[in-house]
């Protein structure tokens, strides 16, 4: 579920919440999701305020389900409409250096472009932004699972991450093992 936090509450919870951990939340507000601003396939979203309470759960791993992906083959992305949201898994067959650009609004943005390949025989460029770009491995050919990537088009289809995208390097899954075997076997 998407959870939004604003102003002072955002500062407070930013220091307390870690990606991938499980939390118990009370005094939050649930409402219908605004599909314009979310990449998640969920009818609801949550917002927190200064009155909200967030506590780390004692049941961190086995009690909670893993991230649910709905992977599409890279070859099928060419048929997807621009601005649609997809989950994709592929081998990072190319990894650019991190670069910084200035947006039209004057904000400094960090980006990295990956070339993703899968066993459909297709490849696609995927741009990741911000902290996700800075912390992505510089070398190798890792298998990468990307959730909530936006289909963009500039001469050809490509993918772009947003704040709601999730990027998992070398996921522990059957799909990742299959791609690793395909790539290591000559791709």
PDB file of C-alpha atoms in Angstrom:
ATOM      1  CA  UNK A   1       0.000   0.000   0.000  1.00  0.00           C
ATOM      2  CA  UNK A   2       1.170   3.511  -0.710  1.00  0.00           C
ATOM      3  CA  UNK A   3       1.654   5.675   2.372  1.00  0.00           C
ATOM      4  CA  UNK A   4       2.072   9.463   2.185  1.00  0.00           C
ATOM      5  CA  UNK A   5       3.488  11.598   4.970  1.00  0.00           C
ATOM      6  CA  UNK A   6       3.695  15.400   4.915  1.00  0.00           C
ATOM      7  CA  UNK A   7       5.583  18.229   6.624  1.00  0.00           C
ATOM      8  CA  UNK A   8       6.835  17.643  10.188  1.00  0.00           C
ATOM      9  CA  UNK A   9       5.510  14.084  10.235  1.00  0.00           C
ATOM     10  CA  UNK A  10       7.618  13.288   7.160  1.00  0.00           C
ATOM     11  CA  UNK A  11      10.760  14.478   8.924  1.00  0.00           C
ATOM     12  CA  UNK A  12       9.880  12.477  12.037  1.00  0.00           C
ATOM     13  CA  UNK A  13       9.056   9.212  10.263  1.00  0.00           C
ATOM     14  CA  UNK A  14      11.891   9.448   7.725  1.00  0.00           C
ATOM     15  CA  UNK A  15      14.414   8.707  10.476  1.00  0.00           C
ATOM     16  CA  UNK A  16      12.340   5.816  11.877  1.00  0.00           C
ATOM     17  CA  UNK A  17      11.238   3.832   8.807  1.00  0.00           C
ATOM     18  CA  UNK A  18      13.500   1.499   6.813  1.00  0.00           C
ATOM     19  CA  UNK A  19      12.624  -0.021   3.447  1.00  0.00           C
ATOM     20  CA  UNK A  20      11.913  -3.741   3.621  1.00  0.00           C
ATOM     21  CA  UNK A  21      10.910  -3.789   7.296  1.00  0.00           C
ATOM     22  CA  UNK A  22       7.444  -4.427   8.738  1.00  0.00           C
ATOM     23  CA  UNK A  23       5.627  -1.826  10.839  1.00  0.00           C
ATOM     24  CA  UNK A  24       2.441  -1.598  12.867  1.00  0.00           C
ATOM     25  CA  UNK A  25       0.630   1.654  12.100  1.00  0.00           C
ATOM     26  CA  UNK A  26      -2.204   3.281  14.005  1.00  0.00           C
ATOM     27  CA  UNK A  27      -3.979   6.612  13.687  1.00  0.00           C
ATOM     28  CA  UNK A  28      -3.359   6.736   9.954  1.00  0.00           C
ATOM     29  CA  UNK A  29      -6.024   7.596   7.406  1.00  0.00           C
ATOM     30  CA  UNK A  30      -7.128   5.199   4.640  1.00  0.00           C
ATOM     31  CA  UNK A  31      -8.764   6.529   1.479  1.00  0.00           C
ATOM     32  CA  UNK A  32      -9.374   5.491  -2.105  1.00  0.00           C
ATOM     33  CA  UNK A  33      -6.121   5.595  -4.075  1.00  0.00           C
ATOM     34  CA  UNK A  34      -5.649   8.380  -6.594  1.00  0.00           C
ATOM     35  CA  UNK A  35      -4.423   6.334  -9.580  1.00  0.00           C
ATOM     36  CA  UNK A  36      -2.855   9.459 -11.072  1.00  0.00           C
ATOM     37  CA  UNK A  37      -0.199   9.491  -8.350  1.00  0.00           C
ATOM     38  CA  UNK A  38       0.456   5.826  -7.608  1.00  0.00           C
ATOM     39  CA  UNK A  39       2.102   2.967  -9.445  1.00  0.00           C
ATOM     40  CA  UNK A  40       0.761   0.327  -7.066  1.00  0.00           C
ATOM     41  CA  UNK A  41      -2.099  -1.987  -7.882  1.00  0.00           C
ATOM     42  CA  UNK A  42      -4.080  -1.205  -4.732  1.00  0.00           C
ATOM     43  CA  UNK A  43      -7.492   0.422  -4.337  1.00  0.00           C
ATOM     44  CA  UNK A  44      -6.491   2.236  -1.154  1.00  0.00           C
ATOM     45  CA  UNK A  45      -3.693   4.417   0.119  1.00  0.00           C
ATOM     46  CA  UNK A  46      -2.727   5.606   3.566  1.00  0.00           C
ATOM     47  CA  UNK A  47      -1.619   8.956   4.913  1.00  0.00           C
ATOM     48  CA  UNK A  48       0.070   9.664   8.224  1.00  0.00           C
ATOM     49  CA  UNK A  49       0.070  12.780  10.380  1.00  0.00           C
ATOM     50  CA  UNK A  50       1.822  13.917  13.557  1.00  0.00           C
ATOM     51  CA  UNK A  51      -0.817  11.973  15.527  1.00  0.00           C
ATOM     52  CA  UNK A  52       0.039   8.692  13.783  1.00  0.00           C
ATOM     53  CA  UNK A  53       1.963   5.962  15.576  1.00  0.00           C
ATOM     54  CA  UNK A  54       4.468   3.737  13.756  1.00  0.00           C
ATOM     55  CA  UNK A  55       6.125   0.830  15.580  1.00  0.00           C
ATOM     56  CA  UNK A  56       8.518  -1.792  14.222  1.00  0.00           C
ATOM     57  CA  UNK A  57       6.910  -5.231  14.199  1.00  0.00           C
ATOM     58  CA  UNK A  58       8.571  -8.133  15.995  1.00  0.00           C
ATOM     59  CA  UNK A  59       7.578 -10.383  13.058  1.00  0.00           C
ATOM     60  CA  UNK A  60       9.961  -9.067  10.407  1.00  0.00           C
ATOM     61  CA  UNK A  61      10.503 -11.806   7.849  1.00  0.00           C
ATOM     62  CA  UNK A  62       8.458 -14.965   7.547  1.00  0.00           C
ATOM     63  CA  UNK A  63       5.075 -13.633   8.686  1.00  0.00           C
ATOM     64  CA  UNK A  64       4.737 -11.066   5.896  1.00  0.00           C
ATOM     65  CA  UNK A  65       4.446 -11.787   2.173  1.00  0.00           C
ATOM     66  CA  UNK A  66       7.223 -10.752  -0.186  1.00  0.00           C
ATOM     67  CA  UNK A  67       6.714  -8.061  -2.787  1.00  0.00           C
ATOM     68  CA  UNK A  68       4.293  -9.255  -5.433  1.00  0.00           C
ATOM     69  CA  UNK A  69       5.447  -8.666  -8.960  1.00  0.00           C
ATOM     70  CA  UNK A  70       3.450  -8.994 -12.158  1.00  0.00           C
ATOM     71  CA  UNK A  71       6.381  -9.349 -14.557  1.00  0.00           C
ATOM     72  CA  UNK A  72       6.003  -8.680 -18.275  1.00  0.00           C
ATOM     73  CA  UNK A  73       8.495  -9.794 -20.918  1.00  0.00           C
ATOM     74  CA  UNK A  74      10.662  -6.985 -22.236  1.00  0.00           C
ATOM     75  CA  UNK A  75       9.571  -7.819 -25.801  1.00  0.00           C
ATOM     76  CA  UNK A  76       5.944  -6.986 -24.877  1.00  0.00           C
ATOM     77  CA  UNK A  77       6.719  -3.458 -23.633  1.00  0.00           C
ATOM     78  CA  UNK A  78       6.814  -2.122 -27.216  1.00  0.00           C
ATOM     79  CA  UNK A  79       3.046  -2.769 -27.369  1.00  0.00           C
ATOM     80  CA  UNK A  80       2.263  -1.081 -24.047  1.00  0.00           C
ATOM     81  CA  UNK A  81       0.827   2.432 -24.050  1.00  0.00           C
ATOM     82  CA  UNK A  82       3.063   5.298 -22.971  1.00  0.00           C
ATOM     83  CA  UNK A  83       2.669   6.095 -19.247  1.00  0.00           C
ATOM     84  CA  UNK A  84       1.463   2.586 -18.407  1.00  0.00           C
ATOM     85  CA  UNK A  85       3.057   0.946 -15.371  1.00  0.00           C
ATOM     86  CA  UNK A  86       4.883  -2.394 -15.582  1.00  0.00           C
ATOM     87  CA  UNK A  87       6.942  -4.759 -13.471  1.00  0.00           C
ATOM     88  CA  UNK A  88       9.934  -6.230 -15.275  1.00  0.00           C
ATOM     89  CA  UNK A  89      12.823  -8.554 -14.487  1.00  0.00           C
ATOM     90  CA  UNK A  90      15.981  -8.690 -16.537  1.00  0.00           C
ATOM     91  CA  UNK A  91      19.734  -8.914 -16.555  1.00  0.00           C
ATOM     92  CA  UNK A  92      21.451  -5.526 -16.361  1.00  0.00           C
ATOM     93  CA  UNK A  93      23.532  -6.115 -19.486  1.00  0.00           C
ATOM     94  CA  UNK A  94      24.642  -2.480 -19.423  1.00  0.00           C
ATOM     95  CA  UNK A  95      25.026  -0.040 -16.527  1.00  0.00           C
ATOM     96  CA  UNK A  96      25.817   3.632 -17.132  1.00  0.00           C
ATOM     97  CA  UNK A  97      27.761   5.812 -14.752  1.00  0.00           C
ATOM     98  CA  UNK A  98      25.744   7.981 -12.394  1.00  0.00           C
ATOM     99  CA  UNK A  99      25.075  11.425 -13.853  1.00  0.00           C
ATOM    100  CA  UNK A 100      23.471  14.600 -12.581  1.00  0.00           C
ATOM    101  CA  UNK A 101      21.087  16.763 -14.550  1.00  0.00           C
ATOM    102  CA  UNK A 102      19.141  19.911 -13.774  1.00  0.00           C
ATOM    103  CA  UNK A 103      15.373  19.697 -14.262  1.00  0.00           C
ATOM    104  CA  UNK A 104      13.282  22.415 -15.902  1.00  0.00           C
ATOM    105  CA  UNK A 105      12.317  23.567 -12.403  1.00  0.00           C
ATOM    106  CA  UNK A 106      15.996  23.930 -11.463  1.00  0.00           C
ATOM    107  CA  UNK A 107      16.246  20.844  -9.234  1.00  0.00           C
ATOM    108  CA  UNK A 108      19.430  18.771  -9.351  1.00  0.00           C
ATOM    109  CA  UNK A 109      18.573  15.142 -10.214  1.00  0.00           C
ATOM    110  CA  UNK A 110      20.739  12.019 -10.096  1.00  0.00           C
ATOM    111  CA  UNK A 111      20.171   9.308 -12.690  1.00  0.00           C
ATOM    112  CA  UNK A 112      21.593   6.048 -13.988  1.00  0.00           C
ATOM    113  CA  UNK A 113      20.508   4.131 -17.085  1.00  0.00           C
ATOM    114  CA  UNK A 114      20.409   0.347 -17.219  1.00  0.00           C
ATOM    115  CA  UNK A 115      20.102  -1.809 -20.310  1.00  0.00           C
ATOM    116  CA  UNK A 116      17.874  -4.721 -19.313  1.00  0.00           C
ATOM    117  CA  UNK A 117      17.766  -7.963 -21.293  1.00  0.00           C
ATOM    118  CA  UNK A 118      15.572 -11.014 -20.838  1.00  0.00           C
ATOM    119  CA  UNK A 119      15.006 -14.412 -22.415  1.00  0.00           C
ATOM    120  CA  UNK A 120      12.467 -12.973 -24.874  1.00  0.00           C
ATOM    121  CA  UNK A 121      15.541 -11.777 -26.788  1.00  0.00           C
ATOM    122  CA  UNK A 122      14.675  -8.111 -26.287  1.00  0.00           C
ATOM    123  CA  UNK A 123      16.439  -5.309 -24.429  1.00  0.00           C
ATOM    124  CA  UNK A 124      15.201  -1.993 -23.069  1.00  0.00           C
ATOM    125  CA  UNK A 125      16.715   1.026 -21.355  1.00  0.00           C
ATOM    126  CA  UNK A 126      15.496   1.722 -17.822  1.00  0.00           C
ATOM    127  CA  UNK A 127      16.372   4.981 -16.074  1.00  0.00           C
ATOM    128  CA  UNK A 128      16.497   5.004 -12.300  1.00  0.00           C
ATOM    129  CA  UNK A 129      16.596   8.229 -10.313  1.00  0.00           C
ATOM    130  CA  UNK A 130      17.793   9.652  -7.014  1.00  0.00           C
ATOM    131  CA  UNK A 131      19.142   7.478  -4.231  1.00  0.00           C
ATOM    132  CA  UNK A 132      18.235   4.336  -6.174  1.00  0.00           C
ATOM    133  CA  UNK A 133      20.597   5.453  -8.955  1.00  0.00           C
ATOM    134  CA  UNK A 134      23.398   6.319  -6.526  1.00  0.00           C
ATOM    135  CA  UNK A 135      23.311   2.996  -4.682  1.00  0.00           C
ATOM    136  CA  UNK A 136      22.888   0.702  -7.701  1.00  0.00           C
ATOM    137  CA  UNK A 137      25.983  -1.517  -8.289  1.00  0.00           C
ATOM    138  CA  UNK A 138      28.463  -0.080 -10.805  1.00  0.00           C
ATOM    139  CA  UNK A 139      29.681  -3.385 -12.191  1.00  0.00           C
ATOM    140  CA  UNK A 140      28.656  -6.861 -13.208  1.00  0.00           C
ATOM    141  CA  UNK A 141      25.484  -8.152 -14.795  1.00  0.00           C
ATOM    142  CA  UNK A 142      23.041  -8.483 -11.910  1.00  0.00           C
ATOM    143  CA  UNK A 143      19.506  -9.753 -12.314  1.00  0.00           C
ATOM    144  CA  UNK A 144      17.208  -6.855 -11.439  1.00  0.00           C
ATOM    145  CA  UNK A 145      13.503  -6.884 -10.570  1.00  0.00           C
ATOM    146  CA  UNK A 146      11.777  -3.529 -11.039  1.00  0.00           C
ATOM    147  CA  UNK A 147       8.267  -2.832  -9.777  1.00  0.00           C
ATOM    148  CA  UNK A 148       6.165   0.128 -10.844  1.00  0.00           C
ATOM    149  CA  UNK A 149       8.212   1.324 -13.811  1.00  0.00           C
ATOM    150  CA  UNK A 150       6.591   3.852 -16.151  1.00  0.00           C
ATOM    151  CA  UNK A 151       6.692   3.176 -19.902  1.00  0.00           C
ATOM    152  CA  UNK A 152       8.076   6.230 -21.695  1.00  0.00           C
ATOM    153  CA  UNK A 153       8.806   6.938 -25.329  1.00  0.00           C
ATOM    154  CA  UNK A 154      11.556   9.061 -26.838  1.00  0.00           C
ATOM    155  CA  UNK A 155      12.266   7.593 -30.290  1.00  0.00           C
ATOM    156  CA  UNK A 156      11.657   4.148 -28.767  1.00  0.00           C
ATOM    157  CA  UNK A 157      10.027   2.679 -25.676  1.00  0.00           C
ATOM    158  CA  UNK A 158      11.981   2.824 -22.436  1.00  0.00           C
ATOM    159  CA  UNK A 159      11.263   2.638 -18.712  1.00  0.00           C
ATOM    160  CA  UNK A 160      11.593   5.202 -15.943  1.00  0.00           C
ATOM    161  CA  UNK A 161      11.410   4.852 -12.193  1.00  0.00           C
ATOM    162  CA  UNK A 162       9.417   7.079  -9.866  1.00  0.00           C
ATOM    163  CA  UNK A 163       9.351   7.560  -6.104  1.00  0.00           C
ATOM    164  CA  UNK A 164       6.957   4.618  -5.906  1.00  0.00           C
ATOM    165  CA  UNK A 165       9.126   2.220  -7.898  1.00  0.00           C
ATOM    166  CA  UNK A 166      10.892  -0.641  -6.145  1.00  0.00           C
ATOM    167  CA  UNK A 167      14.212  -1.997  -7.383  1.00  0.00           C
ATOM    168  CA  UNK A 168      15.575  -5.324  -6.166  1.00  0.00           C
ATOM    169  CA  UNK A 169      19.075  -6.431  -7.187  1.00  0.00           C
ATOM    170  CA  UNK A 170      19.652 -10.203  -7.362  1.00  0.00           C
ATOM    171  CA  UNK A 171      16.218 -11.168  -5.996  1.00  0.00           C
ATOM    172  CA  UNK A 172      15.837 -14.627  -4.509  1.00  0.00           C
ATOM    173  CA  UNK A 173      13.158 -16.000  -6.827  1.00  0.00           C
ATOM    174  CA  UNK A 174      12.547 -18.672  -9.420  1.00  0.00           C
ATOM    175  CA  UNK A 175      12.245 -16.031 -12.163  1.00  0.00           C
ATOM    176  CA  UNK A 176      15.630 -14.551 -11.207  1.00  0.00           C
ATOM    177  CA  UNK A 177      17.303 -17.979 -11.115  1.00  0.00           C
ATOM    178  CA  UNK A 178      15.893 -18.779 -14.564  1.00  0.00           C
ATOM    179  CA  UNK A 179      17.238 -15.507 -16.010  1.00  0.00           C
ATOM    180  CA  UNK A 180      20.632 -15.987 -14.371  1.00  0.00           C
ATOM    181  CA  UNK A 181      20.907 -19.481 -15.903  1.00  0.00           C
ATOM    182  CA  UNK A 182      19.843 -18.110 -19.316  1.00  0.00           C
ATOM    183  CA  UNK A 183      22.400 -15.277 -19.172  1.00  0.00           C
ATOM    184  CA  UNK A 184      25.237 -17.438 -17.867  1.00  0.00           C
ATOM    185  CA  UNK A 185      24.448 -19.972 -20.611  1.00  0.00           C
ATOM    186  CA  UNK A 186      25.189 -17.391 -23.305  1.00  0.00           C
ATOM    187  CA  UNK A 187      22.139 -15.116 -23.097  1.00  0.00           C
TER     188      UNK A 187
END
